[in-house]
Short mmCIF file of C-alpha atoms in Angstrom, two decimals:
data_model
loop_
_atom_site.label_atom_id
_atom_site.label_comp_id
_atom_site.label_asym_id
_atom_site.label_seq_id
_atom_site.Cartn_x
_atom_site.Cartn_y
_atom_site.Cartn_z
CA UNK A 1 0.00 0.00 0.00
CA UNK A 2 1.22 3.51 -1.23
CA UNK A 3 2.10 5.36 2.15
CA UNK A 4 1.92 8.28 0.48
CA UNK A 5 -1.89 7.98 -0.78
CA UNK A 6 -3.39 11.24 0.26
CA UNK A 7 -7.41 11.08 1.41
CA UNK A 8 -9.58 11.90 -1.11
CA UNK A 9 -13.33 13.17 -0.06
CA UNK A 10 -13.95 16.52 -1.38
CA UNK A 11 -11.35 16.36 -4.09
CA UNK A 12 -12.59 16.94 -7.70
CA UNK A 13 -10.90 15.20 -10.48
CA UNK A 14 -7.85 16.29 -11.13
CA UNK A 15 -7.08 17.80 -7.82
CA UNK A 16 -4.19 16.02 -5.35
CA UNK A 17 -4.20 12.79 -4.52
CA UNK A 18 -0.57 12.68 -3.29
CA UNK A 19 0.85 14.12 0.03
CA UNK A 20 3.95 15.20 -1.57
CA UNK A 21 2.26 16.99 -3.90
CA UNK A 22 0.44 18.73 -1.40
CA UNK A 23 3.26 19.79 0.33
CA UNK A 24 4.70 21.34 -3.09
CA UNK A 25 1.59 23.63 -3.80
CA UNK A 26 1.56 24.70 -0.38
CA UNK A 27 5.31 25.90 -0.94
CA UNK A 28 4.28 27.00 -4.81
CA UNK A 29 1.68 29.11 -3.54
CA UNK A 30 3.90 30.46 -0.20
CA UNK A 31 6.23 31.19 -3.33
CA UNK A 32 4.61 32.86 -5.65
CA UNK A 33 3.32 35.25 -3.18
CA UNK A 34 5.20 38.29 -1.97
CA UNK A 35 3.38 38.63 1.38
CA UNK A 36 3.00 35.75 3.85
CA UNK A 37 -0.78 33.89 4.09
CA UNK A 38 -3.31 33.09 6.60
CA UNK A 39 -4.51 29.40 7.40
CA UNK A 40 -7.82 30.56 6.28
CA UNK A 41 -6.36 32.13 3.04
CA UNK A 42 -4.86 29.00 2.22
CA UNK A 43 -7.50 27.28 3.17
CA UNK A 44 -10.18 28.81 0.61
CA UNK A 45 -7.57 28.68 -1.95
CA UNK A 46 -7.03 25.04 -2.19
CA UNK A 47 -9.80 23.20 -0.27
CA UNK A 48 -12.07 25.98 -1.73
CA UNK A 49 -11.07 24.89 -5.20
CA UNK A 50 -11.93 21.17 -4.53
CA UNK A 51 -7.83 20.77 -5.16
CA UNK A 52 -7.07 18.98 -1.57
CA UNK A 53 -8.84 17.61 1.51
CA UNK A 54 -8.76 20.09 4.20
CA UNK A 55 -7.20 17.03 6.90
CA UNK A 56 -4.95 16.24 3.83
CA UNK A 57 -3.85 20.41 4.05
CA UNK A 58 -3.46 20.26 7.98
CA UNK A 59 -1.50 17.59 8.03
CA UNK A 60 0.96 19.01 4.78
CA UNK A 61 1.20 22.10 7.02
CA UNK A 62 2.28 20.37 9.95
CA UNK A 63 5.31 18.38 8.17
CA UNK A 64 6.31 21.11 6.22
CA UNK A 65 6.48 23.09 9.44
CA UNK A 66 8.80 20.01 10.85
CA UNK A 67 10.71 20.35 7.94
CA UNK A 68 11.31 23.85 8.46
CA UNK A 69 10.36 24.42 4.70
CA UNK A 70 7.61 26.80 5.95
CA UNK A 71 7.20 28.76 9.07
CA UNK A 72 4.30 29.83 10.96
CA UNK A 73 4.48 33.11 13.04
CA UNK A 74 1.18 34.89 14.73
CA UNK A 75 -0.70 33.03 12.42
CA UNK A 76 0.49 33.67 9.47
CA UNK A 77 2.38 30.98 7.27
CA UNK A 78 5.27 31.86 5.49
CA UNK A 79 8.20 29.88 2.91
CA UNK A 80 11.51 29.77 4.40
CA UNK A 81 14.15 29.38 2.35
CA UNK A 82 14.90 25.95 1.77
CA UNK A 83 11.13 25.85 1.09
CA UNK A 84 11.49 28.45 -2.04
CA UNK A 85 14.31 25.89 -3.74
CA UNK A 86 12.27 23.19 -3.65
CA UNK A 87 9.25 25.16 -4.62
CA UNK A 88 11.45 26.17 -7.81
CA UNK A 89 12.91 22.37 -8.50
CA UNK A 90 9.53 20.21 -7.85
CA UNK A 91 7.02 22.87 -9.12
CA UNK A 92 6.64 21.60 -12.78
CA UNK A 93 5.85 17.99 -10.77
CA UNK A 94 2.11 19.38 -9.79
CA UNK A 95 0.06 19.16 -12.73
CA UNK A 96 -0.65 22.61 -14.72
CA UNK A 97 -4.03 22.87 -13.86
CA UNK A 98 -3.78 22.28 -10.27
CA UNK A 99 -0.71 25.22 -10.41
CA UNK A 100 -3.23 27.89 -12.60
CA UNK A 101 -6.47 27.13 -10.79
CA UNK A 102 -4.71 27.67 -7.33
CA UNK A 103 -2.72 30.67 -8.50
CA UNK A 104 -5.59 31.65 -10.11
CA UNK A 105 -8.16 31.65 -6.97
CA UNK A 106 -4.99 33.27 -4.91
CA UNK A 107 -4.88 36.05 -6.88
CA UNK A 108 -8.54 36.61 -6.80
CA UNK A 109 -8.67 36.14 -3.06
CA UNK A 110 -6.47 38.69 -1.43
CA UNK A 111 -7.41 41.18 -4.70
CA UNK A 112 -11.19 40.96 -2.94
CA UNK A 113 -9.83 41.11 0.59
CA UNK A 114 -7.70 44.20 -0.45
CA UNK A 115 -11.05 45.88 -1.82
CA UNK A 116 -13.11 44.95 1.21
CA UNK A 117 -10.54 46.83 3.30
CA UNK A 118 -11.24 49.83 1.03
CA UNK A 119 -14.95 49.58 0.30
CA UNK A 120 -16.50 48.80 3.83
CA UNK A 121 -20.10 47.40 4.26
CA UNK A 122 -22.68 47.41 7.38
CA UNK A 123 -25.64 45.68 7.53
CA UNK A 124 -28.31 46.72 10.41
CA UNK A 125 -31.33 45.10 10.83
CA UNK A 126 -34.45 48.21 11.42
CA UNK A 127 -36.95 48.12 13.89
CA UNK A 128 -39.57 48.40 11.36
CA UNK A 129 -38.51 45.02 9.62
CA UNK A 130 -36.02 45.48 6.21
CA UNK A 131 -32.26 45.97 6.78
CA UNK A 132 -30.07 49.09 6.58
CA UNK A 133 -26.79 48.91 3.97
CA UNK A 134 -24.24 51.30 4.80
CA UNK A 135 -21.56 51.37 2.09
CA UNK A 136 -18.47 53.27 2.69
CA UNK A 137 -15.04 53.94 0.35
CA UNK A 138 -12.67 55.84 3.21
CA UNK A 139 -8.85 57.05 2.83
CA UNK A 140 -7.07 56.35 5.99
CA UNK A 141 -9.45 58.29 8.08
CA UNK A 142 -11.10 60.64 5.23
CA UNK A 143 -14.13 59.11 4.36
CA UNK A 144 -14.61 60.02 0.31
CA UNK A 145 -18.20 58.26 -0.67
CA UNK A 146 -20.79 56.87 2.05
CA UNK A 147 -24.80 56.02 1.62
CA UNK A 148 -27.44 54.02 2.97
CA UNK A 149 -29.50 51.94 1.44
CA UNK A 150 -32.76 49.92 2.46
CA UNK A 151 -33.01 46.36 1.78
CA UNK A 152 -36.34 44.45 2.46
CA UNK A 153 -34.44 41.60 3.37
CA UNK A 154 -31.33 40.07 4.64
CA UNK A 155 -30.64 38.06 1.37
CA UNK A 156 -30.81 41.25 -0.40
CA UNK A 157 -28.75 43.26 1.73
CA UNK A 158 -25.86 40.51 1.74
CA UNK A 159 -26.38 40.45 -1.86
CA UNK A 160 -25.76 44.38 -2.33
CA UNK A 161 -22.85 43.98 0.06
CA UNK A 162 -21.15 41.78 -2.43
CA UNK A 163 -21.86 44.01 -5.07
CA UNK A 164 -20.64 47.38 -3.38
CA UNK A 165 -17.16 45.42 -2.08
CA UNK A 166 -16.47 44.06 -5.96
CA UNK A 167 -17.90 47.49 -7.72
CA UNK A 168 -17.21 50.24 -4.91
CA UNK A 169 -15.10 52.01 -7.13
CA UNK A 170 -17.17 52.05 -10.15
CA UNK A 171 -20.41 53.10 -8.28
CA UNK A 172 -18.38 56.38 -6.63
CA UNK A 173 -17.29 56.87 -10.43
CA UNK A 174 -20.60 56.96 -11.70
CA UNK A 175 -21.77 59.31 -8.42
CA UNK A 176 -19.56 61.37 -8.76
CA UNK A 177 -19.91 61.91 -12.61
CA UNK A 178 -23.61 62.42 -12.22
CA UNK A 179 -23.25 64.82 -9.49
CA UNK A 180 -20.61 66.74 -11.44
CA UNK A 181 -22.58 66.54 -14.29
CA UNK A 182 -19.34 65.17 -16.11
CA UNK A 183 -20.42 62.00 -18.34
CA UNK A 184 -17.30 61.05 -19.41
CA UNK A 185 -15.84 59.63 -15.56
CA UNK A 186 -19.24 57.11 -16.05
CA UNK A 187 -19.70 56.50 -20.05
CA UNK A 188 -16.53 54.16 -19.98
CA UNK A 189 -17.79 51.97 -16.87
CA UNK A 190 -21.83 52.00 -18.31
CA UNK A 191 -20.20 50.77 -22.09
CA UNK A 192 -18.67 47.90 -20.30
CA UNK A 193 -21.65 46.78 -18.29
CA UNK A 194 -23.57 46.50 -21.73
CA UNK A 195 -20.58 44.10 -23.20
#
């Protein structure tokens, strides 16, 4: 029997059978990264993505922690670098479509995280029944766009939320070129909804 069998359930096809595989996208994605990751960020990269078995992740985490190939500090994982050479030499091993999709949900991961730190949402429930949604873009401590909006329920509102954190920017944009009576800040972004 293969020792090395990784458990399956909750893998797709095509996703990592094979512990040492594991422990190579773990250091491929600690890699290709230029700031260190969560547990949680790795976690809805690669279980999220159906590529690995969450026990199958803890357990790659642990030995490459033993084998000092990766370090964990205040909860966030980073690649040492003995980690980074092998990374570089067993890479091309994991299957190209395991490497994209994983790089690919990565990128999209902290690129939402980063806008949800700049386009902040609040969702109160009223007295009256119907939920408030308070959508906020602030600089630092300048607050540059902020409205509230009533939602009649709380699927709605979390809905909207979504919305405002991927499309923040775009909504202030078209604001502010209504409001300045300026079409030309809004044409570009109204074009490409209609695409």
């Amino acid at each position: 029997m293969n020792n090395n069998y990784a458990f399956s359930a909750g893998v797709r096809f095509g996703g990592l059978t094979d512990r040492t595989e594991i422990k190579i996208l773990i250091c491929y994605l600690l890699s290709g990264t230029k700031q260190p990751l969560t547990e949680q960020q790795l976690i809805d990269t690669i279980v999220g993505q159906e590529l690995v078995n969450y026990f199958e992740l803890q357990d790659a985490l642990s030995h490459l922690i033993d084998q000092q190939l990766i370090c964990e500090e205040n909860g966030l994982y980073r690649i040492t670098e003995d980690g980074r050479n092998i990374s570089a030499q067993l890479e091309k091993v994991l299957p190209f479509s395991v490497r994209e999709r994983a790089h690919k949900a990565l990128i999209e991961l902290l690129q939402y995280e980063a806008l949800k730190r700049q386009n902040k949402t609040k969702i109160t429930p009223l007295e009256n029944g119907g939920f408030n949604l308070n959508c906020t873009i602030s600089d630092g401590s300048f607050v540059l766009f902020s409205f509230d909006l009533y939602m009649p329920d709380e699927k709605t509102a979390h809905t909207a939320q979504e919305s405002f954190i991927k499309y923040g920017q775009d909504i202030f944009k078209c604001v502010l070129g209504i409001t300045t009576e300026n079409p030309k800040i809004y044409k570009e972004i109204l074009e490409n909804l209609n695409k």
